[in-house]
Each structure stands twice: as structure tokens, then as C-alpha cells.
Amino acid sequence: MRLWGKIENFLALTGRKVIAFFSGYIEFQHYLKSIFNSFKSLKYLRLRSLYSTVLLQTKYTGLDAVFLISVVALMLGATVIIQASQKFPKFGIDSFIGDLLVLIIIREIGPLATAMIVTSRSGSAISAEIATQKQNHEIRSLELLGIDTKLYIVFPRIIASILSIISLVILFDVVALAGGYLISRLFIFIPPQQFLATIINAFSFEDLLITFLKSLMYGILIPLICCYYGFRPSTAFQIPIYVSRAVVRTLLSVFIVNALISFLFYL
Amino acid sequence: MENSFLSVRNMSYMLDIHSTLRGITFDLKQGENIIFFGLENSGIDKICPFISCAIDDFEGEVFFKGHDVKNASYYERNIIRKDMVYLQRGYGLITNMTVYENIALPLKYHSNMTSDEIDFRVNQLIDEMEIDLSRDMRPVDIYQSERLKTAFARAIVLNPDLLLAEHPLEAQCVLNVMSVMRSLKKWADSPLKSVIIVAYNPAVFSDIANRFIMLYRGEVVFDGTREEFLSTTNEYVVQYMTFSPKGPMLV
């Protein structure tokens, strides 16, 4: 009897989770549809009303993250370079260091680490800001002024996020490679010409294109998901729940998109 | 009714015994000003959200300048709301914008005005509302009266035809908001502008409104002109205005 009760509870819990997943999926679809429909409002909109939001969000997401991105890039770059230079010569494949760096830093770690930092810094801020604005009736107030909130709130954040992430990924790659090389010189010596030559040889136009594609996808995904969860809370009590959910699900989506793009282009 | 300025037909809503509206019907002519008053659960708090369709799960119809507001699409409503502005309870000022930016927002979003023209119009309203000292402050840093003045200036900056004001003087010292009252009076005196005010104290607005409607349990129990309101023997109005526990209303 007790066993049957446990099975029943398990089934009920699983059922609830499945229903919650599908209803969440449908709600997210409605949200996406409303974003696309908002483009209709573009003809009524004066773009100047979005400039200040785009500039402010680009500052918060991009400019203010420069220091953090540089430090993380430096540490990760140095770690990869030190590991690669310590192990590779033993196998006699030190000429592949460039390939490895392009493979790990430019193709994968650069966009992924940048997206993770942007999600934890700006994604959470976006969700919390929108949720608080909703609680203060500011979102309703915008709608009562005839302002399309999806266009006014989500659209500038997507533009700012795309600009910021592309710039930050470039910064990350440059700092990780150059700075990493300089730090690694404290422990090992690789002639700079050889280091540069191996990087240039390993780097292709395809890498550039895929890095750009990943940055673009993250630039759209991060604000889109975080704004969605920002609009969700109906009480102040729910704000931390949805902010946490926004960060976790955005990170999950970033990893999935990263893996999908890598599968599509490199397999 | 599609051709009248504002026409509300059979507006009904039932959430529970305390939150209800029963077949509210009225027409508003251009230049006419109405005040809705009544007890807390009388249904007056639903009037502005329903007319503006900020909440649209009610029965009935709302026509504004010939437009069916309830059945309008999201985008059509956004256009209608340029002419029908709703000054909501609590004001809903944007907290990360200054007083100036809050007032300028509708102009930047909707109008074709140049930056200089916007600047001129916003400064004009800032002077009129006497909030020059707080123009660069955010809503959290200013007094309650200044919040009302900012929200009022933002509401009228586009020069709309209809203003819906929901408890505008709630938690306000009337002396501190005289500039709003002057502006509201000027607005109400214009033959082209109308205002619907929802308030608990109709006497404060007796100079502004020319029609008084009292609701009780979601129904109209009094509907009359200013003169009728001031001299009425309607037992609901008498009980309400004398704050008496005795009368037809159960308080």
C-alpha cells in the first residue's frame, strides 16, 4: 500500500513536471509571437525613444564587463597555453599549439565564457529590473501611455546585447591569446613569432564566421529569455524565483546552442 | 453611440460580492467632466481600468470617438491611448528615469516633434507644475506631491482629449498640489477636453466636475449635475457625504 502511494506520488510529480514544461513552452511561444507582432508597432515608433535604452544597456552589458572579461580571459588563456605547452612537446606535436588554441579559445571558450558572464551579470539584472518595474506598475503605465512594451523593453536590450557580446567575444579572444601568452612566459618560453604563426595558420574564415554566429545567437537568446522571466512574476515574492530561473535556463540554452552550432559546423 | 465622444454600454463584471459592476451605462460628451465616487467596494475602482481596457475581461462595450476600445487590437489600443490617457493610482512613474525624462517619454515615443520642441514643451509643463527643482531627480528622490505633478504632466504632455484620473489626490496634501488642481480646472473648462475622475472625496472636485455619479455594490445609485449633487436628498449620497453609519449602505 505504501509502495503504491509512493508510485502514485512519483507519477503525479512527473505528470505535473511534464504539464508545467509544455505549458511553459506554449507560454514562451506566445511571448515570441508577441515580440514578432511588436514589429508592427515599428511604424508608430520614433526610434529616438530607444536610443538611450540601447546606449545604457550597451554600457551595462558591454563596457562595464570589460574588466571582468579581461581577467577571466587572461586566466583561462594562460591556463590553456601553459597546459598545451607543457604537454604537447612531450608528444612531439608542439606545432599544433595554434590549432589547439583556436580550437579551444576562439571556437569554444571565448563565446561560451562571454555568454556565461553576460548571463550572470546582465541577464539577471534584466530579469530583476523588469520584474521590479512590473511590481511598481511601470510596465502597465507604459502600456497606458500607448507604448508597446515588448518593443520598448525587449528590442533595445537585444540590440545592446548583440553589440556587447560580439565586442566582448573579440576582446576575450585577443586578451586570452595575447595576455595568456605573456603570462605563460613566466613559466615557459615559446618564441613569439612561432606562437603567432601557429595561431594564424590554424585560424580560418570559418572560425570567424562561427564565432560571429554564436555571438549573435547568444546576443538574441540572453535578453529574450531573461526578459521573458522578468515579465513573469505576479507578486514581489516570486521575483527571486524567476530571476534565478532566468539565469539557469539561459545558461542551459546557451550550452545547447553552443553544442548545436558546433555539431552543425564541425562534425 | 459609435459617434459619441465616449460611450459605455452595459459594463458588467463579477469577481465576488465585493468586486462587481452591474450594467453601468453612460455617455460622455466632449467637454463634459464626470466624477465617480462611492465606497471602497462599490466598483468605482474598475471604471478607469475598464474604460481604458487596461483590464478587458468585462462584459459590455466601450466606444471612444467611434473606436470600439474593447475589441481593438493591441496596436489599435496603443493609438487610442494617445488620446485617452489614464493617470493611474500610484502614478506608475518610471523609476530609472528623471522627472524630465518621464514627462518627455510620450513625446519621444509618439510625436514628430524635434528635440528642441520637446524640450520647450516639457519645460513649459515643469514650470506649470512648479517642479523645476526636481527636474533631474528620480521618482524615489522626490515628494509625493511632486510625483503626482510629474505623472499629471506626463499624462497631459501629448494633449489628449480624455483624461482618466484614478484617485489623483490619494495620500496628498491638497495645498501642495494646487498647481495640479489649477491645471485640472483649466483642462476641465476647455470645451474640447474631458476628464473622468474616480475619488472618494467628490467635494474636492466640485469645481471641476459637472456630472456626479455614485456607485454602490456595482450599481449607479446617483447620477446628477453639480447642482443636483450639492442639493440632493438622495439617501445614498447623504449617508456618504455625512459619513453616517445609518442609511441604505452597509458599511
Short mmCIF file of C-alpha atoms in Angstrom, two decimals:
data_model
loop_
_atom_site.label_atom_id
_atom_site.label_comp_id
_atom_site.label_asym_id
_atom_site.label_seq_id
_atom_site.Cartn_x
_atom_site.Cartn_y
_atom_site.Cartn_z
CA MET A 1 0.00 0.00 0.00
CA ARG A 2 2.84 2.31 0.97
CA LEU A 3 4.70 1.38 -2.21
CA TRP A 4 1.63 2.11 -4.30
CA GLY A 5 1.35 5.52 -2.60
CA LYS A 6 4.96 6.28 -3.49
CA ILE A 7 4.41 5.25 -7.11
CA GLU A 8 1.29 7.41 -7.22
CA ASN A 9 3.19 10.41 -5.82
CA PHE A 10 6.02 9.87 -8.27
CA LEU A 11 3.61 9.67 -11.22
CA ALA A 12 1.75 12.76 -10.05
CA LEU A 13 5.01 14.68 -9.67
CA THR A 14 6.23 13.57 -13.09
CA GLY A 15 2.88 14.48 -14.64
CA ARG A 16 2.97 17.92 -13.05
CA LYS A 17 6.51 18.48 -14.32
CA VAL A 18 5.56 17.40 -17.86
CA ILE A 19 2.48 19.64 -17.86
CA ALA A 20 4.50 22.55 -16.46
CA PHE A 21 7.14 22.02 -19.15
CA PHE A 22 4.62 22.03 -22.00
CA SER A 23 2.59 24.95 -20.63
CA GLY A 24 5.85 26.88 -20.18
CA TYR A 25 6.79 26.01 -23.76
CA ILE A 26 3.43 27.26 -25.05
CA GLU A 27 3.69 30.46 -23.00
CA PHE A 28 7.18 31.09 -24.34
CA GLN A 29 5.83 30.59 -27.87
CA HIS A 30 3.13 33.21 -27.18
CA TYR A 31 5.82 35.54 -25.88
CA LEU A 32 7.91 35.05 -29.02
CA LYS A 33 4.83 35.63 -31.16
CA SER A 34 4.11 38.86 -29.30
CA ILE A 35 7.70 40.00 -29.93
CA PHE A 36 7.33 39.35 -33.65
CA ASN A 37 3.93 41.07 -33.66
CA SER A 38 5.52 44.06 -31.96
CA PHE A 39 7.38 44.81 -35.16
CA LYS A 40 4.03 46.11 -36.42
CA SER A 41 4.41 48.92 -33.87
CA LEU A 42 7.65 49.99 -35.55
CA LYS A 43 5.67 52.19 -37.91
CA TYR A 44 4.24 54.16 -34.95
CA LEU A 45 7.50 54.25 -33.06
CA ARG A 46 10.05 57.04 -33.10
CA LEU A 47 13.37 55.19 -32.88
CA ARG A 48 14.90 58.03 -30.87
CA SER A 49 12.92 56.81 -27.84
CA LEU A 50 15.02 53.62 -27.91
CA TYR A 51 18.47 55.23 -28.35
CA SER A 52 19.03 56.00 -24.69
CA THR A 53 18.00 52.47 -23.63
CA VAL A 54 20.31 50.89 -26.24
CA LEU A 55 23.21 53.10 -25.12
CA LEU A 56 22.59 52.47 -21.43
CA GLN A 57 22.21 48.70 -21.88
CA THR A 58 25.33 48.56 -24.07
CA LYS A 59 27.22 50.34 -21.30
CA TYR A 60 25.93 47.96 -18.60
CA THR A 61 26.31 44.79 -20.65
CA GLY A 62 29.42 45.62 -22.65
CA LEU A 63 31.55 48.42 -21.28
CA ASP A 64 31.09 47.61 -17.59
CA ALA A 65 32.01 43.96 -18.21
CA VAL A 66 35.33 44.74 -19.92
CA PHE A 67 37.43 44.35 -16.77
CA LEU A 68 35.80 41.08 -15.68
CA ILE A 69 36.00 39.61 -19.18
CA SER A 70 39.67 40.62 -19.45
CA VAL A 71 40.60 38.99 -16.13
CA VAL A 72 38.72 35.76 -16.94
CA ALA A 73 40.18 35.69 -20.46
CA LEU A 74 43.67 36.23 -19.12
CA MET A 75 43.36 33.41 -16.59
CA LEU A 76 41.75 30.95 -18.99
CA GLY A 77 44.13 31.85 -21.81
CA ALA A 78 47.17 31.39 -19.59
CA THR A 79 45.85 28.08 -18.25
CA VAL A 80 45.22 26.66 -21.72
CA ILE A 81 48.55 27.89 -23.07
CA ILE A 82 50.51 26.55 -20.09
CA GLN A 83 48.78 23.16 -20.25
CA ALA A 84 49.23 22.93 -24.01
CA SER A 85 52.89 23.92 -23.98
CA GLN A 86 53.70 21.58 -21.10
CA LYS A 87 52.11 18.51 -22.64
CA PHE A 88 52.47 18.93 -26.39
CA PRO A 89 56.26 18.87 -26.77
CA LYS A 90 56.32 15.55 -24.94
CA PHE A 91 54.34 14.05 -27.78
CA GLY A 92 56.24 16.00 -30.40
CA ILE A 93 53.23 17.89 -31.62
CA ASP A 94 54.07 21.43 -30.45
CA SER A 95 53.32 22.74 -33.92
CA PHE A 96 49.66 22.01 -33.16
CA ILE A 97 49.53 24.53 -30.29
CA GLY A 98 47.97 27.12 -32.59
CA ASP A 99 45.30 24.67 -33.67
CA LEU A 100 44.55 23.82 -30.09
CA LEU A 101 44.26 27.46 -29.06
CA VAL A 102 42.00 28.33 -31.96
CA LEU A 103 40.03 25.16 -31.27
CA ILE A 104 39.58 25.78 -27.57
CA ILE A 105 39.71 29.53 -27.05
CA ILE A 106 38.37 31.07 -30.26
CA ARG A 107 35.88 28.41 -31.23
CA GLU A 108 34.52 27.34 -27.86
CA ILE A 109 35.69 29.04 -24.66
CA GLY A 110 35.61 32.62 -25.96
CA PRO A 111 31.92 32.78 -26.93
CA LEU A 112 30.82 30.41 -24.16
CA ALA A 113 32.64 32.14 -21.28
CA THR A 114 31.49 35.54 -22.54
CA ALA A 115 27.89 34.35 -22.73
CA MET A 116 28.12 32.91 -19.21
CA ILE A 117 29.50 36.16 -17.80
CA VAL A 118 26.91 38.27 -19.64
CA THR A 119 24.11 35.99 -18.44
CA SER A 120 25.17 36.09 -14.82
CA ARG A 121 25.89 39.83 -14.84
CA SER A 122 23.35 41.38 -17.20
CA GLY A 123 20.78 38.62 -17.69
CA SER A 124 19.95 38.52 -14.00
CA ALA A 125 19.88 42.34 -13.91
CA ILE A 126 17.49 42.47 -16.88
CA SER A 127 15.10 39.98 -15.25
CA ALA A 128 15.20 41.68 -11.86
CA GLU A 129 14.75 45.14 -13.39
CA ILE A 130 11.73 44.16 -15.48
CA ALA A 131 10.16 42.18 -12.63
CA THR A 132 10.55 45.14 -10.27
CA GLN A 133 9.14 47.52 -12.89
CA LYS A 134 6.17 45.21 -13.26
CA GLN A 135 5.60 45.21 -9.50
CA ASN A 136 5.76 49.02 -9.43
CA HIS A 137 3.13 49.16 -12.21
CA GLU A 138 5.67 50.81 -14.51
CA ILE A 139 5.06 48.29 -17.31
CA ARG A 140 1.34 48.92 -17.08
CA SER A 141 2.00 52.62 -17.02
CA LEU A 142 3.97 52.35 -20.28
CA GLU A 143 1.12 50.42 -21.89
CA LEU A 144 -1.37 53.05 -20.71
CA LEU A 145 0.76 55.67 -22.46
CA GLY A 146 0.30 53.71 -25.68
CA ILE A 147 3.85 52.38 -25.64
CA ASP A 148 4.42 48.85 -26.98
CA THR A 149 6.28 47.36 -24.02
CA LYS A 150 7.71 44.41 -25.92
CA LEU A 151 9.23 46.73 -28.47
CA TYR A 152 10.29 49.34 -25.95
CA ILE A 153 11.79 46.95 -23.39
CA VAL A 154 12.93 43.79 -25.20
CA PHE A 155 14.06 45.14 -28.58
CA PRO A 156 16.71 47.65 -27.33
CA ARG A 157 18.10 45.03 -24.96
CA ILE A 158 18.54 42.57 -27.83
CA ILE A 159 20.35 45.20 -29.93
CA ALA A 160 22.56 46.19 -26.98
CA SER A 161 23.26 42.56 -26.11
CA ILE A 162 24.27 41.65 -29.69
CA LEU A 163 26.64 44.64 -29.91
CA SER A 164 28.09 43.93 -26.48
CA ILE A 165 28.57 40.18 -26.88
CA ILE A 166 30.24 40.46 -30.29
CA SER A 167 32.64 43.09 -28.91
CA LEU A 168 33.28 41.15 -25.71
CA VAL A 169 34.00 37.90 -27.57
CA ILE A 170 36.59 39.69 -29.73
CA LEU A 171 38.09 41.20 -26.57
CA PHE A 172 38.06 37.84 -24.82
CA ASP A 173 39.87 36.09 -27.69
CA VAL A 174 42.51 38.79 -28.05
CA VAL A 175 43.18 39.03 -24.30
CA ALA A 176 43.14 35.25 -23.85
CA LEU A 177 45.67 34.70 -26.62
CA ALA A 178 47.93 37.72 -26.14
CA GLY A 179 47.67 38.04 -22.37
CA GLY A 180 47.76 34.31 -21.90
CA TYR A 181 50.92 34.14 -23.94
CA LEU A 182 52.56 36.87 -21.85
CA ILE A 183 51.64 35.21 -18.54
CA SER A 184 52.78 31.82 -19.76
CA ARG A 185 56.19 33.35 -20.50
CA LEU A 186 56.73 33.41 -16.74
CA PHE A 187 56.83 29.63 -16.80
CA ILE A 188 57.76 28.56 -20.32
CA PHE A 189 59.22 30.09 -23.43
CA ILE A 190 57.65 29.87 -26.85
CA PRO A 191 59.16 32.22 -29.46
CA PRO A 192 56.53 34.92 -30.22
CA GLN A 193 56.91 34.53 -33.99
CA GLN A 194 56.28 30.81 -33.72
CA PHE A 195 53.29 31.38 -31.43
CA LEU A 196 51.78 33.96 -33.80
CA ALA A 197 52.49 31.87 -36.87
CA THR A 198 50.78 28.78 -35.44
CA ILE A 199 47.72 30.84 -34.47
CA ILE A 200 47.45 32.48 -37.90
CA ASN A 201 47.89 29.14 -39.66
CA ALA A 202 45.23 27.50 -37.57
CA PHE A 203 42.71 30.37 -37.87
CA SER A 204 40.25 30.20 -40.75
CA PHE A 205 37.44 32.37 -42.08
CA GLU A 206 35.03 29.63 -40.99
CA ASP A 207 36.15 30.10 -37.35
CA LEU A 208 35.46 33.80 -37.60
CA LEU A 209 32.03 33.19 -39.09
CA ILE A 210 31.05 30.61 -36.48
CA THR A 211 32.27 32.76 -33.61
CA PHE A 212 30.20 35.60 -35.02
CA LEU A 213 27.16 33.31 -35.40
CA LYS A 214 27.48 32.10 -31.81
CA SER A 215 27.82 35.66 -30.51
CA LEU A 216 24.76 36.70 -32.50
CA MET A 217 22.71 33.78 -31.19
CA TYR A 218 23.73 34.48 -27.58
CA GLY A 219 23.06 38.17 -28.10
CA ILE A 220 19.48 37.34 -29.04
CA LEU A 221 18.90 34.46 -26.62
CA ILE A 222 20.15 36.03 -23.38
CA PRO A 223 17.92 39.14 -23.31
CA LEU A 224 15.00 37.26 -24.88
CA ILE A 225 14.87 34.58 -22.17
CA CYS A 226 15.76 36.94 -19.32
CA CYS A 227 13.08 39.46 -20.37
CA TYR A 228 10.54 36.61 -20.58
CA TYR A 229 11.23 35.63 -16.96
CA GLY A 230 11.25 39.30 -15.96
CA PHE A 231 7.66 39.66 -17.19
CA ARG A 232 6.51 36.51 -15.36
CA PRO A 233 6.35 37.32 -11.61
CA SER A 234 2.92 38.39 -10.46
CA THR A 235 3.98 39.12 -6.87
CA ALA A 236 7.15 40.54 -5.32
CA PHE A 237 7.65 37.19 -3.60
CA GLN A 238 8.15 35.50 -6.99
CA ILE A 239 10.87 37.88 -8.22
CA PRO A 240 13.92 35.95 -6.88
CA ILE A 241 12.40 32.66 -8.09
CA TYR A 242 12.03 33.93 -11.65
CA VAL A 243 15.39 35.73 -11.68
CA SER A 244 17.12 32.51 -10.66
CA ARG A 245 15.10 30.61 -13.26
CA ALA A 246 16.09 33.16 -15.92
CA VAL A 247 19.80 32.69 -15.25
CA VAL A 248 19.69 28.89 -15.06
CA ARG A 249 17.56 28.44 -18.19
CA THR A 250 19.52 30.99 -20.17
CA LEU A 251 22.76 29.22 -19.31
CA LEU A 252 21.22 25.90 -20.28
CA SER A 253 20.03 27.35 -23.60
CA VAL A 254 23.48 28.85 -24.23
CA PHE A 255 25.13 25.43 -23.75
CA ILE A 256 22.58 23.75 -26.01
CA VAL A 257 23.00 26.35 -28.77
CA ASN A 258 26.78 26.15 -28.45
CA ALA A 259 26.71 22.37 -28.83
CA LEU A 260 24.24 22.55 -31.75
CA ILE A 261 26.34 25.06 -33.69
CA SER A 262 29.49 23.05 -33.07
CA PHE A 263 27.73 19.84 -34.21
CA LEU A 264 26.38 21.54 -37.32
CA PHE A 265 29.61 23.14 -38.48
CA TYR A 266 32.40 20.98 -37.17
CA LEU A 267 31.07 17.44 -37.41
CA MET B 1 -23.32 55.55 -29.91
CA GLU B 2 -20.32 54.85 -32.13
CA ASN B 3 -20.28 58.59 -32.95
CA SER B 4 -20.35 59.91 -29.38
CA PHE B 5 -17.18 61.03 -27.60
CA LEU B 6 -17.24 58.24 -25.03
CA SER B 7 -19.98 55.68 -24.75
CA VAL B 8 -20.05 52.93 -22.13
CA ARG B 9 -22.72 50.27 -22.52
CA ASN B 10 -23.73 47.58 -20.00
CA MET B 11 -20.33 47.36 -18.38
CA SER B 12 -20.59 44.36 -16.08
CA TYR B 13 -18.09 42.40 -14.08
CA MET B 14 -18.36 39.88 -11.30
CA LEU B 15 -15.41 38.56 -9.37
CA ASP B 16 -17.05 38.25 -5.96
CA ILE B 17 -19.71 40.04 -3.95
CA HIS B 18 -17.26 42.87 -3.17
CA SER B 19 -15.82 43.31 -6.63
CA THR B 20 -18.60 43.80 -9.07
CA LEU B 21 -20.11 46.12 -11.67
CA ARG B 22 -23.67 45.68 -12.88
CA GLY B 23 -24.66 47.10 -16.24
CA ILE B 24 -23.01 50.51 -16.00
CA THR B 25 -24.13 52.64 -18.93
CA PHE B 26 -23.31 56.27 -19.60
CA ASP B 27 -22.30 58.68 -22.36
CA LEU B 28 -19.74 61.41 -22.04
CA LYS B 29 -19.93 64.45 -24.30
CA GLN B 30 -16.81 66.28 -25.36
CA GLY B 31 -16.08 68.93 -22.75
CA GLU B 32 -18.08 67.13 -20.05
CA ASN B 33 -16.40 66.07 -16.82
CA ILE B 34 -17.59 63.25 -14.60
CA ILE B 35 -16.64 62.23 -11.12
CA PHE B 36 -17.32 58.69 -9.91
CA PHE B 37 -17.47 58.22 -6.19
CA GLY B 38 -18.62 55.63 -3.68
CA LEU B 39 -17.45 53.18 -1.08
CA GLU B 40 -14.25 51.16 -1.44
CA ASN B 41 -16.04 48.08 -2.80
CA SER B 42 -18.62 49.97 -4.83
CA GLY B 43 -16.97 49.20 -8.18
CA ILE B 44 -15.52 52.69 -8.83
CA ASP B 45 -12.01 51.27 -8.93
CA LYS B 46 -12.91 49.26 -12.02
CA ILE B 47 -14.18 52.26 -14.03
CA CYS B 48 -10.86 53.63 -15.33
CA PRO B 49 -9.15 50.25 -15.97
CA PHE B 50 -12.21 49.07 -17.93
CA ILE B 51 -12.71 52.26 -19.97
CA SER B 52 -9.04 52.25 -20.98
CA CYS B 53 -9.19 48.45 -21.34
CA ALA B 54 -6.12 48.07 -19.12
CA ILE B 55 -8.28 45.19 -17.88
CA ASP B 56 -10.59 43.86 -20.55
CA ASP B 57 -12.25 40.78 -19.06
CA PHE B 58 -15.57 42.53 -18.51
CA GLU B 59 -18.88 42.37 -20.33
CA GLY B 60 -20.18 45.34 -22.25
CA GLU B 61 -18.86 47.87 -24.73
CA VAL B 62 -16.70 50.96 -24.69
CA PHE B 63 -16.61 53.32 -27.67
CA PHE B 64 -14.22 56.24 -27.74
CA LYS B 65 -14.51 58.67 -30.66
CA GLY B 66 -16.14 55.91 -32.66
CA HIS B 67 -13.49 53.28 -31.89
CA ASP B 68 -14.52 50.05 -30.20
CA VAL B 69 -11.87 50.08 -27.46
CA LYS B 70 -12.61 46.64 -26.06
CA ASN B 71 -12.36 44.84 -29.38
CA ALA B 72 -9.43 46.89 -30.67
CA SER B 73 -6.16 45.09 -31.25
CA TYR B 74 -3.14 45.76 -29.04
CA TYR B 75 -1.77 48.17 -31.65
CA GLU B 76 -5.06 49.98 -32.18
CA ARG B 77 -5.36 50.42 -28.41
CA ASN B 78 -1.89 51.94 -28.30
CA ILE B 79 -3.05 54.55 -30.82
CA ILE B 80 -6.32 55.17 -28.94
CA ARG B 81 -4.36 55.66 -25.72
CA LYS B 82 -2.57 58.68 -27.18
CA ASP B 83 -5.93 60.47 -26.97
CA MET B 84 -7.29 58.77 -23.87
CA VAL B 85 -4.73 58.97 -21.09
CA TYR B 86 -5.06 57.15 -17.81
CA LEU B 87 -3.43 58.67 -14.73
CA GLN B 88 -3.37 55.56 -12.60
CA ARG B 89 -3.42 55.26 -8.85
CA GLY B 90 0.17 55.16 -7.60
CA TYR B 91 1.18 57.10 -10.75
CA GLY B 92 3.48 54.41 -12.26
CA LEU B 93 6.42 56.72 -12.88
CA ILE B 94 9.44 55.05 -14.47
CA THR B 95 11.92 54.78 -11.62
CA ASN B 96 15.11 54.75 -13.67
CA MET B 97 14.15 57.99 -15.44
CA THR B 98 14.31 61.52 -14.11
CA VAL B 99 11.27 63.78 -13.79
CA TYR B 100 12.20 65.43 -17.11
CA GLU B 101 12.66 62.07 -18.89
CA ASN B 102 9.36 60.75 -17.53
CA ILE B 103 7.47 63.74 -18.92
CA ALA B 104 9.35 63.67 -22.23
CA LEU B 105 8.84 59.93 -22.79
CA PRO B 106 5.43 60.03 -24.57
CA LEU B 107 6.64 62.85 -26.83
CA LYS B 108 9.82 60.98 -27.75
CA TYR B 109 7.87 57.82 -28.49
CA HIS B 110 4.79 59.18 -30.24
CA SER B 111 5.36 62.66 -31.60
CA ASN B 112 7.14 64.10 -34.63
CA MET B 113 8.47 66.99 -32.58
CA THR B 114 12.15 67.90 -32.75
CA SER B 115 14.33 67.69 -29.64
CA ASP B 116 14.06 71.47 -29.16
CA GLU B 117 10.29 71.38 -29.43
CA ILE B 118 10.13 68.51 -26.92
CA ASP B 119 12.43 70.42 -24.59
CA PHE B 120 10.22 73.50 -24.84
CA ARG B 121 7.00 71.58 -24.18
CA VAL B 122 8.45 69.64 -21.22
CA ASN B 123 9.92 72.81 -19.67
CA GLN B 124 6.57 74.51 -20.08
CA LEU B 125 4.87 71.74 -18.10
CA ILE B 126 7.64 71.64 -15.50
CA ASP B 127 7.09 75.37 -14.91
CA GLU B 128 3.33 74.96 -14.83
CA MET B 129 3.58 72.16 -12.27
CA GLU B 130 6.24 74.04 -10.26
CA ILE B 131 8.69 71.11 -10.19
CA ASP B 132 11.73 72.83 -11.63
CA LEU B 133 13.91 71.94 -8.64
CA SER B 134 13.28 68.23 -9.06
CA ARG B 135 13.55 68.04 -12.86
CA ASP B 136 16.75 65.94 -12.76
CA MET B 137 15.73 63.77 -9.83
CA ARG B 138 14.32 60.27 -10.00
CA PRO B 139 10.85 59.47 -8.62
CA VAL B 140 12.28 57.85 -5.47
CA ASP B 141 14.01 61.10 -4.54
CA ILE B 142 11.01 63.40 -4.76
CA TYR B 143 7.96 64.17 -2.61
CA GLN B 144 4.59 62.53 -3.10
CA SER B 145 3.13 65.80 -4.41
CA GLU B 146 5.95 66.07 -6.96
CA ARG B 147 5.23 62.52 -8.10
CA LEU B 148 1.62 63.47 -8.78
CA LYS B 149 2.73 66.62 -10.60
CA THR B 150 5.18 64.61 -12.73
CA ALA B 151 2.59 61.94 -13.53
CA PHE B 152 -0.01 64.59 -14.34
CA ALA B 153 2.42 66.44 -16.62
CA ARG B 154 3.32 63.16 -18.34
CA ALA B 155 -0.38 62.36 -18.80
CA ILE B 156 -1.22 65.66 -20.50
CA VAL B 157 2.02 66.19 -22.42
CA LEU B 158 0.51 64.76 -25.63
CA ASN B 159 -2.53 66.99 -25.18
CA PRO B 160 -5.04 64.11 -25.11
CA ASP B 161 -8.80 64.62 -25.40
CA LEU B 162 -9.81 62.49 -22.42
CA LEU B 163 -8.07 62.15 -19.09
CA LEU B 164 -8.94 59.30 -16.74
CA ALA B 165 -7.71 60.18 -13.26
CA GLU B 166 -7.92 57.48 -10.64
CA HIS B 167 -7.73 58.73 -7.04
CA PRO B 168 -5.36 61.54 -8.05
CA LEU B 169 -5.32 63.15 -4.60
CA GLU B 170 -4.90 59.96 -2.60
CA ALA B 171 -2.32 60.50 0.17
CA GLN B 172 -1.80 64.09 -0.97
CA CYS B 173 -1.93 67.38 0.85
CA VAL B 174 -4.30 69.47 -1.29
CA LEU B 175 -2.28 72.65 -0.63
CA ASN B 176 0.85 71.03 -2.08
CA VAL B 177 -0.87 70.07 -5.31
CA MET B 178 -2.61 73.35 -6.07
CA SER B 179 -0.75 73.56 -9.39
CA VAL B 180 -2.33 70.24 -10.43
CA MET B 181 -5.77 71.43 -9.33
CA ARG B 182 -5.34 74.68 -11.31
CA SER B 183 -4.23 72.78 -14.37
CA LEU B 184 -7.04 70.26 -13.97
CA LYS B 185 -9.56 73.10 -13.68
CA LYS B 186 -8.17 74.77 -16.81
CA TRP B 187 -8.36 71.41 -18.56
CA ALA B 188 -11.93 70.78 -17.40
CA ASP B 189 -13.05 74.25 -18.51
CA SER B 190 -11.91 73.58 -22.07
CA PRO B 191 -14.85 72.67 -24.34
CA LEU B 192 -12.65 70.16 -26.21
CA LYS B 193 -11.26 68.28 -23.22
CA SER B 194 -12.95 65.88 -20.85
CA VAL B 195 -11.96 64.25 -17.63
CA ILE B 196 -13.27 61.30 -15.66
CA ILE B 197 -12.17 61.34 -12.05
CA VAL B 198 -12.55 58.48 -9.62
CA ALA B 199 -12.25 59.61 -6.00
CA TYR B 200 -13.55 59.02 -2.51
CA ASN B 201 -14.00 62.72 -1.83
CA PRO B 202 -16.10 64.25 -4.63
CA ALA B 203 -16.43 67.61 -2.86
CA VAL B 204 -12.77 68.43 -3.60
CA PHE B 205 -13.55 68.25 -7.32
CA SER B 206 -16.92 70.03 -7.20
CA ASP B 207 -15.46 72.97 -9.19
CA ILE B 208 -14.16 70.65 -11.88
CA ALA B 209 -16.85 68.04 -12.49
CA ASN B 210 -20.20 68.90 -13.99
CA ARG B 211 -21.65 65.44 -13.51
CA PHE B 212 -21.54 63.26 -10.38
CA ILE B 213 -22.14 59.51 -10.40
CA MET B 214 -22.26 57.44 -7.25
CA LEU B 215 -21.93 53.66 -7.27
CA TYR B 216 -22.90 51.17 -4.60
CA ARG B 217 -22.35 47.43 -4.99
CA GLY B 218 -21.58 47.90 -8.66
CA GLU B 219 -24.75 49.85 -9.49
CA VAL B 220 -25.44 53.51 -10.10
CA VAL B 221 -27.36 54.94 -7.13
CA PHE B 222 -26.99 58.60 -8.05
CA ASP B 223 -26.38 60.39 -11.35
CA GLY B 224 -26.78 64.13 -11.45
CA THR B 225 -25.36 67.53 -12.27
CA ARG B 226 -23.24 69.60 -9.90
CA GLU B 227 -26.30 71.50 -8.68
CA GLU B 228 -28.24 68.27 -8.15
CA PHE B 229 -25.31 66.78 -6.26
CA LEU B 230 -24.97 69.78 -3.96
CA SER B 231 -28.68 69.92 -3.14
CA THR B 232 -29.62 66.25 -3.30
CA THR B 233 -31.62 64.39 -0.70
CA ASN B 234 -30.62 61.03 -2.20
CA GLU B 235 -30.18 58.86 0.86
CA TYR B 236 -27.05 57.16 -0.51
CA VAL B 237 -25.31 60.47 -1.20
CA VAL B 238 -26.44 61.93 2.11
CA GLN B 239 -25.14 58.94 4.03
CA TYR B 240 -21.86 59.01 2.11
CA MET B 241 -21.26 62.75 2.43
CA THR B 242 -22.17 62.86 6.14
CA PHE B 243 -20.04 59.78 6.90
CA SER B 244 -23.04 58.27 8.63
CA PRO B 245 -23.24 54.59 9.52
CA LYS B 246 -27.04 54.88 9.26
CA GLY B 247 -28.59 54.66 5.84
CA PRO B 248 -29.18 52.27 2.96
CA MET B 249 -25.49 51.35 2.64
CA LEU B 250 -23.99 48.63 4.79
CA VAL B 251 -20.53 49.80 5.73
#
